[in-house]
Short mmCIF file of C-alpha atoms in Angstrom, two decimals:
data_model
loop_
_atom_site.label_atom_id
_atom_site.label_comp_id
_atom_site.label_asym_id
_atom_site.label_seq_id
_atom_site.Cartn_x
_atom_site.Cartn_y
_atom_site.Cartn_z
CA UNK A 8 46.26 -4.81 22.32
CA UNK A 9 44.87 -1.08 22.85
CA UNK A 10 42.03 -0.64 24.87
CA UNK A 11 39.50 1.66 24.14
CA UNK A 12 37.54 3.10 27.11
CA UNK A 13 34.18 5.26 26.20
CA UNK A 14 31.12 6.16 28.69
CA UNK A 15 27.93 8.23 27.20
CA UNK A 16 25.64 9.55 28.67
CA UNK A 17 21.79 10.73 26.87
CA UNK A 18 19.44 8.89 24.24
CA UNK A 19 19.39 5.81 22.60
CA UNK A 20 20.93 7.62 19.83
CA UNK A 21 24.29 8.14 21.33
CA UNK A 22 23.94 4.36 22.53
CA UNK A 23 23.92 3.93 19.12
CA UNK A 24 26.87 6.10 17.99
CA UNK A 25 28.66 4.39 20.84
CA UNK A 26 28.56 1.15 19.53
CA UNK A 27 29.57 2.18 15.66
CA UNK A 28 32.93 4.40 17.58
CA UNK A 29 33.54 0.82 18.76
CA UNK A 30 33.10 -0.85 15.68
CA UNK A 31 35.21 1.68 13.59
CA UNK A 32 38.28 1.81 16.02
CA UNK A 33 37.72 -1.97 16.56
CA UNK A 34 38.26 -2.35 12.40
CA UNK A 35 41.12 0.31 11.97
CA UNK A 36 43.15 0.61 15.03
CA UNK A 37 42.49 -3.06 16.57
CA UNK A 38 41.28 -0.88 19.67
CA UNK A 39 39.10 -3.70 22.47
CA UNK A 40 36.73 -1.78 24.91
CA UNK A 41 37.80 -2.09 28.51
CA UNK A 42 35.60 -1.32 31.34
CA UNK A 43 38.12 0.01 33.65
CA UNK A 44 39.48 3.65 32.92
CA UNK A 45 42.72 3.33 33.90
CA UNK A 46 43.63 0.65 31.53
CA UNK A 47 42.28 2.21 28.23
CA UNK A 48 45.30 3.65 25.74
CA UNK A 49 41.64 6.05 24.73
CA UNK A 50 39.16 7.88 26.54
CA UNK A 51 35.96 8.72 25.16
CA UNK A 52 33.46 10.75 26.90
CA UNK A 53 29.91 10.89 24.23
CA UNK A 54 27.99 13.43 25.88
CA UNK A 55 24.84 14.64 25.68
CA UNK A 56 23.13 18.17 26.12
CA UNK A 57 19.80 17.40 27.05
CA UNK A 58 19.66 17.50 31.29
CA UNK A 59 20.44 20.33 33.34
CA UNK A 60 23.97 21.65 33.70
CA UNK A 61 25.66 19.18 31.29
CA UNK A 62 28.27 21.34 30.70
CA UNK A 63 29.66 21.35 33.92
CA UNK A 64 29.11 17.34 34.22
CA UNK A 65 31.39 17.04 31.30
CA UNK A 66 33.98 18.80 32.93
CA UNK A 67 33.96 17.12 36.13
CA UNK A 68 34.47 13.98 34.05
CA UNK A 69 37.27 15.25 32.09
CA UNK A 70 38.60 16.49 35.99
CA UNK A 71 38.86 12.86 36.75
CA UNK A 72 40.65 11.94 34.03
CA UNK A 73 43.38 14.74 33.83
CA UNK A 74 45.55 12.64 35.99
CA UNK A 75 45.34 9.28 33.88
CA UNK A 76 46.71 11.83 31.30
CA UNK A 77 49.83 12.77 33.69
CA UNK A 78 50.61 9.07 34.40
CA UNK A 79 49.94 8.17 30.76
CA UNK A 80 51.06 11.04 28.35
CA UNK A 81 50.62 8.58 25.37
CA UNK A 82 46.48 8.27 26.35
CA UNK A 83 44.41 10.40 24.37
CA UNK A 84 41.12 11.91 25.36
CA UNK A 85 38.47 13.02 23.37
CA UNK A 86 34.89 14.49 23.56
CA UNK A 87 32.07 13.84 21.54
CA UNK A 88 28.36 14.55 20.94
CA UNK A 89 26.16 17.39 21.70
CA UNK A 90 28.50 18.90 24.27
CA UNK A 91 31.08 18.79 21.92
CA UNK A 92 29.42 20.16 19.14
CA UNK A 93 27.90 22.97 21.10
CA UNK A 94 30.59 24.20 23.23
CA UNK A 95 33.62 23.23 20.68
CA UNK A 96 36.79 24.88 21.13
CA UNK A 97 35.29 26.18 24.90
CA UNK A 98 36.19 22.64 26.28
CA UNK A 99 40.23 23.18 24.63
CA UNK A 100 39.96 26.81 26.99
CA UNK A 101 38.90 24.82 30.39
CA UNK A 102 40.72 21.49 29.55
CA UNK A 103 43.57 21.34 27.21
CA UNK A 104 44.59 18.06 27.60
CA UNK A 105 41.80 16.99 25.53
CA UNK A 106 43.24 15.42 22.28
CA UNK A 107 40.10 15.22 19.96
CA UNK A 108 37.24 16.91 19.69
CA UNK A 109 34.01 15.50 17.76
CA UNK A 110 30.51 15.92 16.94
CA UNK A 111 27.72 13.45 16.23
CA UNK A 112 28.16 14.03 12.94
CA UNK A 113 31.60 13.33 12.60
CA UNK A 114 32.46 10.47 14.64
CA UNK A 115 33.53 8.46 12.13
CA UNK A 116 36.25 10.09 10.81
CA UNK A 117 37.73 9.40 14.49
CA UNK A 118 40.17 6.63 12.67
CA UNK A 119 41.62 9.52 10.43
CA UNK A 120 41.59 12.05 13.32
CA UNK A 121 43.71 9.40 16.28
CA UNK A 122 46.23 8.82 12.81
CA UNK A 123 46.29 13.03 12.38
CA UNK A 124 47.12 13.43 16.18
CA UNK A 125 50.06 10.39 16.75
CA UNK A 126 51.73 12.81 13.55
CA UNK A 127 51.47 16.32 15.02
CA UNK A 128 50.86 16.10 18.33
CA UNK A 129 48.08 19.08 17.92
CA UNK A 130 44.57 18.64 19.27
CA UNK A 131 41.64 18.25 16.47
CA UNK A 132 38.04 19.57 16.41
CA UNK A 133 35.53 18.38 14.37
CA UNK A 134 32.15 19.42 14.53
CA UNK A 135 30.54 20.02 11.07
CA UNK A 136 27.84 18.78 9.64
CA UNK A 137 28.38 16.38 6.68
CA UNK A 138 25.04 14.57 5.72
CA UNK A 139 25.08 10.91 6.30
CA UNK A 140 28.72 10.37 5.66
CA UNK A 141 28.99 8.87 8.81
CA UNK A 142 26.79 6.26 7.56
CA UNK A 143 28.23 5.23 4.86
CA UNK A 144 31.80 5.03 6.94
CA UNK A 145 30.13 2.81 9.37
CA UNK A 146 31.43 -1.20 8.88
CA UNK A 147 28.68 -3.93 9.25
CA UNK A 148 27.13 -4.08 11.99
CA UNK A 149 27.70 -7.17 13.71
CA UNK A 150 24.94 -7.95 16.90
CA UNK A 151 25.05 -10.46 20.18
CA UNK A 152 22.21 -9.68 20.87
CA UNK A 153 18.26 -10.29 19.66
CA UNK A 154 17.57 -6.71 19.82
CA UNK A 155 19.39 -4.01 17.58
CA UNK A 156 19.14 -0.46 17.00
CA UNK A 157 19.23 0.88 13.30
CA UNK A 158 19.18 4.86 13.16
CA UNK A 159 17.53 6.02 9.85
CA UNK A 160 17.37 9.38 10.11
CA UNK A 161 18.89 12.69 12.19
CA UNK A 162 18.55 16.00 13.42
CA UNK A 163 14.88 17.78 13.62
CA UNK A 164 13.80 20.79 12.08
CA UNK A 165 11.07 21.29 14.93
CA UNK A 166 13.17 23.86 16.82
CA UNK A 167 11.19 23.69 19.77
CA UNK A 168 11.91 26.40 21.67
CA UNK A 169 13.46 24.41 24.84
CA UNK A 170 15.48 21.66 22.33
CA UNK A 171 19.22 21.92 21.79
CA UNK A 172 18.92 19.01 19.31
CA UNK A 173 18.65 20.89 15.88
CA UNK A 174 21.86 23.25 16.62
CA UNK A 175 23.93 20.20 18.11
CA UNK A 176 22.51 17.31 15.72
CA UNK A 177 21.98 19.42 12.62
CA UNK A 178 18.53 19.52 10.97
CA UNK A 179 16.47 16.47 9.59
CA UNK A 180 18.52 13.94 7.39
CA UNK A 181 17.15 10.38 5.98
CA UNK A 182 19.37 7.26 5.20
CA UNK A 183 18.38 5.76 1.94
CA UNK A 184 16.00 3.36 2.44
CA UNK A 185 17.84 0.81 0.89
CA UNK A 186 20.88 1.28 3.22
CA UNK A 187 18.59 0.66 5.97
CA UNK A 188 16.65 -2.10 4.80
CA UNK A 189 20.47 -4.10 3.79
CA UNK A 190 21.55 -3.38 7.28
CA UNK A 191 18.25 -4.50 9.02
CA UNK A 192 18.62 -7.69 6.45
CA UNK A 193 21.78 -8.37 7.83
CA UNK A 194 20.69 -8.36 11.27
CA UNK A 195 18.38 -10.68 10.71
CA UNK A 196 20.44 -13.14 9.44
CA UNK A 197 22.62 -12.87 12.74
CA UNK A 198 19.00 -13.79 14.13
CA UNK A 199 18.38 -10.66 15.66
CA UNK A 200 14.79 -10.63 16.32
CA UNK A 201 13.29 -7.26 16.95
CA UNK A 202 14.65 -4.01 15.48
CA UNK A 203 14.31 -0.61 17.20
CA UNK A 204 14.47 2.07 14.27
CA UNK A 205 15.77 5.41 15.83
CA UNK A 206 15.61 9.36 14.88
CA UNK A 207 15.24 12.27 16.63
CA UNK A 208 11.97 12.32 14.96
CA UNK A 209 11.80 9.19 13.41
CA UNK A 210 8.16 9.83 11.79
CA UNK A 211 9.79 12.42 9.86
CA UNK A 212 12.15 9.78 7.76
CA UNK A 213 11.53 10.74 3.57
CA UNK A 214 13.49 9.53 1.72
CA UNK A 215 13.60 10.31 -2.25
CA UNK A 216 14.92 7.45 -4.79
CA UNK A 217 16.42 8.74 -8.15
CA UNK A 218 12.92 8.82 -9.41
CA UNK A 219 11.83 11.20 -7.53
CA UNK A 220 9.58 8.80 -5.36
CA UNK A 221 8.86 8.91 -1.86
CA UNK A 222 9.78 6.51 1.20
CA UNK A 223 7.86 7.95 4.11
CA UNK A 224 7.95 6.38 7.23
CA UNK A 225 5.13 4.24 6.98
CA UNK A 226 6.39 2.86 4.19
CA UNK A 227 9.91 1.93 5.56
CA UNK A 228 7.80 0.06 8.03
CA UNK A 229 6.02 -2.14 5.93
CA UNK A 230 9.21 -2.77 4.24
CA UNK A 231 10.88 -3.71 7.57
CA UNK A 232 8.04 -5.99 8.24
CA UNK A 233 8.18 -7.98 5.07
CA UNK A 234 11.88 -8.78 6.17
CA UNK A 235 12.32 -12.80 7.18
CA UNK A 236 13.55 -12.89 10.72
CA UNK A 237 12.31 -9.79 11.45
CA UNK A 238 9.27 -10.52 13.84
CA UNK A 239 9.25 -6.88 16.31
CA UNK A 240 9.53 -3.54 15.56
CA UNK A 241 9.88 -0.74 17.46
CA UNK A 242 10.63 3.05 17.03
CA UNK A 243 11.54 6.37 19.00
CA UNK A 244 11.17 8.94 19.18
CA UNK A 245 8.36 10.56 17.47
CA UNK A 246 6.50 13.98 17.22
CA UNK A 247 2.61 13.91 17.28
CA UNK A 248 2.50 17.04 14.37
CA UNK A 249 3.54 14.21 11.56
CA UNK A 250 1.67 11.02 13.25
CA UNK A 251 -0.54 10.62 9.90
CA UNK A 252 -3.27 8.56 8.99
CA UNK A 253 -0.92 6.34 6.91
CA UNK A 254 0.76 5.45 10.16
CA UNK A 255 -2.13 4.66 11.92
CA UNK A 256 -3.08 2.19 9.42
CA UNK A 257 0.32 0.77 9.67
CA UNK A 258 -0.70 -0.44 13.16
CA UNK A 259 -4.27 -1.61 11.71
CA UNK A 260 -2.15 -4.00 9.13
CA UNK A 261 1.13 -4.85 10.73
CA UNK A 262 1.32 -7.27 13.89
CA UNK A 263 4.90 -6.92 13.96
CA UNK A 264 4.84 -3.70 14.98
CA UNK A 265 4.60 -3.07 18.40
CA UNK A 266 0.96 -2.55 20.55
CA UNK A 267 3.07 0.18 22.06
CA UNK A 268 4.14 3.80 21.37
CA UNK A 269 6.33 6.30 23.07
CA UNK A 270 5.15 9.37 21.70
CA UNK A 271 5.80 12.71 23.51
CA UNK A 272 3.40 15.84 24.38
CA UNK A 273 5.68 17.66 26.73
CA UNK A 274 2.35 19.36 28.34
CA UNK A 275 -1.48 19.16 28.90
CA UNK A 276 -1.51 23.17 28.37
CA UNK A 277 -1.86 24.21 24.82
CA UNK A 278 -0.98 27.77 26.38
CA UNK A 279 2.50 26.02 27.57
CA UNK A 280 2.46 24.21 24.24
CA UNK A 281 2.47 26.91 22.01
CA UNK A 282 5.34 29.11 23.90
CA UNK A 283 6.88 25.70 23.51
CA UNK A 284 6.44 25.93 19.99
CA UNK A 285 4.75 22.18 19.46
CA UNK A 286 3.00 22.90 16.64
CA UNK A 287 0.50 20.55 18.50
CA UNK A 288 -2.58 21.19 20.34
CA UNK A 289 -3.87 18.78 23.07
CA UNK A 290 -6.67 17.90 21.25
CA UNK A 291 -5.11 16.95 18.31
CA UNK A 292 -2.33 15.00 20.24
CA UNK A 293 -6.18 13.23 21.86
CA UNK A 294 -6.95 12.34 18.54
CA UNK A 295 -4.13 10.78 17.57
CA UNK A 296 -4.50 8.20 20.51
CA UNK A 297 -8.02 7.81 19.80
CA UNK A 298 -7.45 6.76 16.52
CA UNK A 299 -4.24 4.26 17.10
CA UNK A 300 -6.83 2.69 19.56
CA UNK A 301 -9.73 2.21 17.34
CA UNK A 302 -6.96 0.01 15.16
CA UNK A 303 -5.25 -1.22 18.25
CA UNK A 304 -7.17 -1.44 21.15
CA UNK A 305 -4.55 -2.83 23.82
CA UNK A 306 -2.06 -0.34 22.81
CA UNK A 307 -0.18 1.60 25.66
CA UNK A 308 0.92 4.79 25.07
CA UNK A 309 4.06 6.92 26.66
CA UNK A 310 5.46 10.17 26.44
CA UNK A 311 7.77 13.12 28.23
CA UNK A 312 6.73 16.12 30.25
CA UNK A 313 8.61 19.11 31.27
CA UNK A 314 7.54 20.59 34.68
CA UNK A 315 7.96 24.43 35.09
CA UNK A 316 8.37 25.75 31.76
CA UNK A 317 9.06 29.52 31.82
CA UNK A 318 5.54 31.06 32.94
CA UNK A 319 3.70 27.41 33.27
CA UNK A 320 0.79 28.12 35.69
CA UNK A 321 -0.73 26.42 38.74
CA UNK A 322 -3.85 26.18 36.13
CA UNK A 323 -1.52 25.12 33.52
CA UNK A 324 -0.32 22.48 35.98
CA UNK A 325 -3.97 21.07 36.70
CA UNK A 326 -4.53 20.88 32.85
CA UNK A 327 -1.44 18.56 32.81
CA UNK A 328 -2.20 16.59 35.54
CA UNK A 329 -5.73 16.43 34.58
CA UNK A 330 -4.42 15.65 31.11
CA UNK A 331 -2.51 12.50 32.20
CA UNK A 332 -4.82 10.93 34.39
CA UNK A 333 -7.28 10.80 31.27
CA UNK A 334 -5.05 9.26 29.01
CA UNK A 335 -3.73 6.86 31.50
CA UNK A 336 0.09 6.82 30.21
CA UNK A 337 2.24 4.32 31.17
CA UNK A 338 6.17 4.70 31.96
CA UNK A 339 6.45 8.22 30.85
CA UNK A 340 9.16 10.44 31.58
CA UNK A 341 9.42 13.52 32.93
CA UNK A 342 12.03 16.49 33.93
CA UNK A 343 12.68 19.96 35.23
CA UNK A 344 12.92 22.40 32.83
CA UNK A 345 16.15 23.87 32.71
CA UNK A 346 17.30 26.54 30.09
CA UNK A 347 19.72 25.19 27.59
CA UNK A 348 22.40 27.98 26.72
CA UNK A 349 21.34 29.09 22.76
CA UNK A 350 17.75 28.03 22.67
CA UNK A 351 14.80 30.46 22.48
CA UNK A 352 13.48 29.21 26.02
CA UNK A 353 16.41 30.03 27.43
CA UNK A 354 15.50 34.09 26.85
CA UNK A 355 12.24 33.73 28.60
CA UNK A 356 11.91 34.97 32.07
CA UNK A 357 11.79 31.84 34.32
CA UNK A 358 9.07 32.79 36.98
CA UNK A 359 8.43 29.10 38.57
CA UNK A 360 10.48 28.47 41.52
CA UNK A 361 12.67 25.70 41.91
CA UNK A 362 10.80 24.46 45.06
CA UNK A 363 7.33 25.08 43.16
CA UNK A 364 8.87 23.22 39.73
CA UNK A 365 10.35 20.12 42.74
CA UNK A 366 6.73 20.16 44.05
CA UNK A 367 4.86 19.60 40.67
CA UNK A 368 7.27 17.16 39.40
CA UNK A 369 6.86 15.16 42.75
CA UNK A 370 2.87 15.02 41.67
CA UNK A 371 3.27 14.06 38.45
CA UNK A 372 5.66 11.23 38.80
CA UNK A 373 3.93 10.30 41.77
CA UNK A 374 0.55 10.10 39.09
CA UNK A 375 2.79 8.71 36.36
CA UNK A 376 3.89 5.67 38.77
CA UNK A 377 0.47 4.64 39.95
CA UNK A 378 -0.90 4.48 36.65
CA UNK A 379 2.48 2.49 35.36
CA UNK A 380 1.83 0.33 38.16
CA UNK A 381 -1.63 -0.42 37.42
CA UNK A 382 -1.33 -1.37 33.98
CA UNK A 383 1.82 -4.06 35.74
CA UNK A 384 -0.88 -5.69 37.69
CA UNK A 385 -3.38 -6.07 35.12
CA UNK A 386 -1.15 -8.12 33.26
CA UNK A 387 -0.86 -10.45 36.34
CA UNK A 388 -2.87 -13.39 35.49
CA UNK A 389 -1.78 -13.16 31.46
CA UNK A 390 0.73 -14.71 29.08
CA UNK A 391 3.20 -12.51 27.44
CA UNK A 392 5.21 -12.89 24.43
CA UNK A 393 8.85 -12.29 25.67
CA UNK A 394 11.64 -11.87 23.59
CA UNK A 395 14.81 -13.11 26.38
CA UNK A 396 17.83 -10.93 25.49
CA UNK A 397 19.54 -11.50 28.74
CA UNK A 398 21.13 -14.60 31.54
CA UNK A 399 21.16 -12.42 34.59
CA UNK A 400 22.32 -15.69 36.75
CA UNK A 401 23.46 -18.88 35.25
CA UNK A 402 24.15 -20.71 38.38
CA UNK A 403 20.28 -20.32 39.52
CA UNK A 404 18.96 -20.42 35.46
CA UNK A 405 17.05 -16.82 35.71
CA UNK A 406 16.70 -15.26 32.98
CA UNK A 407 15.24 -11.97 31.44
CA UNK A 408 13.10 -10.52 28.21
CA UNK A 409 10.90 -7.83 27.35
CA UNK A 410 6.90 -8.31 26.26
CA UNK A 411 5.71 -6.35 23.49
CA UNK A 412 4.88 -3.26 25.73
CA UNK A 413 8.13 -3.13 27.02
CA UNK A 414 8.11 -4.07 30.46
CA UNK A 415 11.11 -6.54 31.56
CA UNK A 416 10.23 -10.05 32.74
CA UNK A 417 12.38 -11.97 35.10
CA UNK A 418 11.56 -15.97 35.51
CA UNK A 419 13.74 -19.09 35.18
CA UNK A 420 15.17 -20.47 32.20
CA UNK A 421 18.20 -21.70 30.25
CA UNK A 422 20.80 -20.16 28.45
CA UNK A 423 19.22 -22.18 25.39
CA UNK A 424 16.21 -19.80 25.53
CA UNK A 425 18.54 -16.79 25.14
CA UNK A 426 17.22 -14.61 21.39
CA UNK A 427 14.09 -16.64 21.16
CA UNK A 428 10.43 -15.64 22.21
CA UNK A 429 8.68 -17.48 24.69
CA UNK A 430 5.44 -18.04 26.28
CA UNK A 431 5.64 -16.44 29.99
CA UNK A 432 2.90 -16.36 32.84
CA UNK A 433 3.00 -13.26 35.01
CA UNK A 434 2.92 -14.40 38.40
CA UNK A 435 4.00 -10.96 40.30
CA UNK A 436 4.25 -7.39 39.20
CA UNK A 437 6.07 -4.12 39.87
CA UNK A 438 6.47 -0.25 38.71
CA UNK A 439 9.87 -1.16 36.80
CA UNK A 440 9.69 -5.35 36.32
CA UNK A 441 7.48 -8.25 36.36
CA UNK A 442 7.79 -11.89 37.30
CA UNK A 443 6.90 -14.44 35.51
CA UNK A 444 7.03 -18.38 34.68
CA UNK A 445 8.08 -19.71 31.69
CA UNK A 446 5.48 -21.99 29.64
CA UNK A 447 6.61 -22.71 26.23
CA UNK A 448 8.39 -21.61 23.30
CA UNK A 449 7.39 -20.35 20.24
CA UNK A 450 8.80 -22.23 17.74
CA UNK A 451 6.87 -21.51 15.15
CA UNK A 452 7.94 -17.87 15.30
CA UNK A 453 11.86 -18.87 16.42
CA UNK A 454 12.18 -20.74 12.93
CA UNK A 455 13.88 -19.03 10.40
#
């Protein structure tokens, strides 16, 4: 059998794309993943663009695997995602033993593209843009697990000035909803339990039927919800400028979804904002929150932050910090900033110094942490509702699942518990995991 080797690197998106490259070249080529490079017949590297220098990373990768190729001369090597699609025929220049080269729009015509290449030898690129083809290409999904990702939409048309996303991704696309909700459908009778819907911004999703009627996100929600099986949602990642009233009062009627939202700001600086091009003020982000917690009260919120945007203040800095410790976010994530080669941002002058941007990102992860930490051990003391979606050791029966605001819970179990949700104590807590003992099972929720 061929083996089929692929690591990626970024968002839950590429996660996602991942998976359906497996799928596809599972279907037409009879490729199985192995987890060892040297034994794959294909190397796939599905990159990502977002982090500093990620260029370069992909290259160093590639470094490692130019000798497979001299051993091997029958392996082929390909790159795809945002790397791919932004750098293109640059990655042929520094490494032409790549075989195939292909964007996140185009990864499933990889089947066509492996035939293409065992005829003429020649290295392919691929990067367009064809709407949702891939989609459509993509054969059923088929899940182990109680938790699945379903991607409904793609790109952004945001163009924030420090995002890569719209020139690498293309700009905003929506799935029909009726593609989604068949796929979700047939999830759920695999007995996946909770469904993660993905986007680059997901709360843009609009879709429009032959009637000319509208799906908008809240309404694929509700839809979701009405599903039988179906008993968590979740979504990322979301942009405050189209968090509408209609999705608030989603979260008023529908217990399904989550009583937890990661939703991010980016800055406490409306100065840094706008040069940012957010289209958000912090008040208005503030009101957002304030509403989802009139209709949900015990929701938790997260979000991102980048640290030392081009001519971000020590003022500007307070205003973020300040900005954080009043909302009290929990698990949030933040970064450098680093210029991305073909974004606005990147034209700015960069005044912060690294040392001053290392200092101010120490602060506010330090802040981030203790407040993460403190919403851990308030939950000591409490049941959760735990979906278990993993055996981490059969021998000694532990077992792990996340609650509905996404922290992990380790406690002892069986295997038999593994896709249902049970009743779980929290006995001990930390920054990344909590501890807990099993009580009971829902089986009133676990029948289908």
């Amino acid at each position: 059998m061929k083996k089929i080797y692929i690591k990626t690197w970024g968002c839950q998106m590429n996660e996602y794309d991942s998976s359906k490259i497996v799928d596809l070249l599972s279907k037409s080529h009879g490729y199985i993943v192995t987890k060892k490079s040297e034994n794959a017949d294909i190397l796939l590297l599905n990159t990502c663009s977002i982090r500093e220098k990620a260029q370069e990373k992909v290259f160093h990768q590639l470094g490692r695997w130019k000798n497979l190729k001299k051993n091997n001369v029958n392996l082929i090597i390909g790159v795809g995602g945002c790397v791919a699609s932004q750098e293109g025929e640059y990655i042929l220049e520094r490494a032409p033993y790549v075989d195939i080269i292909f964007g996140p729009q185009t990864l499933h015509r990889l089947p066509k593209m492996i035939n293409r290449l065992y005829i003429d030898k020649n290295p392919i690129i691929d990067i367009s843009f064809p709407k949702l083809e891939k989609f459509r290409s993509f054969p059923p999904t088929i899940s182990s697990s109680p938790s699945a990702f379903v991607s409904i939409m793609e790109g952004c048309n945001k163009y924030c000035t420090f995002c890569i996303v719209p020139y690498t991704r293309g700009e905003e696309t929506s799935r029909s909803s009726n593609e989604i909700l068949l796929e979700i459908s047939n999830l759920a009778e695999q007995r996946v339990r909770e469904i993660i819907l993905l986007g680059q911004n997901v709360n843009a999703y609009r879709w429009f039927d032959t009637d000319g009627r509208v799906c908008t996100f809240a309404n694929l929600l509700r839809l979701v919800a009405a599903i039988k099986g179906i008993d968590r949602i979740r979504f990322i990642t979301s942009h405050p400028i189209e968090f509408d009233d209609d999705l608030i009062e989603v979260y008023r009627d529908t217990p399904k979804l989550v009583s937890f939202l990661h939703l991010p700001v980016q800055s406490g600086s409306d100065r840094i904002l706008n040069l940012m091009k957010r289209s958000h003020t912090v008040s208005q982000y503030k009101s957002i929150v304030e509403k989802l917690s009139k209709v949900r009260p015990n929701i938790q919120i997260s979000s991102d932050f980048i640290v030392g945007f081009p001519g971000e203040t020590e003022s500007d800095f307070d205003n973020t910090i300040n900005f954080i410790s009043e909302m009290n976010f929990d698990m949030s994530f933040s970064f450098l900033y680093s210029p991305r080669p073909g974004t606005p941002a990147a034209d700015l002058p960069d005044e912060v110094e690294e040392e001053e941007k290392k200092r101010r990102l120490y602060i506010l992860q330090n802040l981030i942490n203790k407040q993460a930490k403190l919403w851990s051990d308030r939950m000591v003391g409490t049941t959760q509702r735990v979906l278990v979606d993993k055996i981490l050791r059969d021998e000694f029966e532990t077992i792990s699942g996340k609650t509905e605001n996404n922290r992990v819970v380790i406690f002892n179990g069986s295997y038999t518990n593994m896709g249902k949700f049970v009743d779980v104590e929290i006995i001990d807590s930390g920054i990344h995991y909590l501890k807990g003992k099993l009580l009971s099972i829902d089986n009133k929720i676990n029948s289908l």
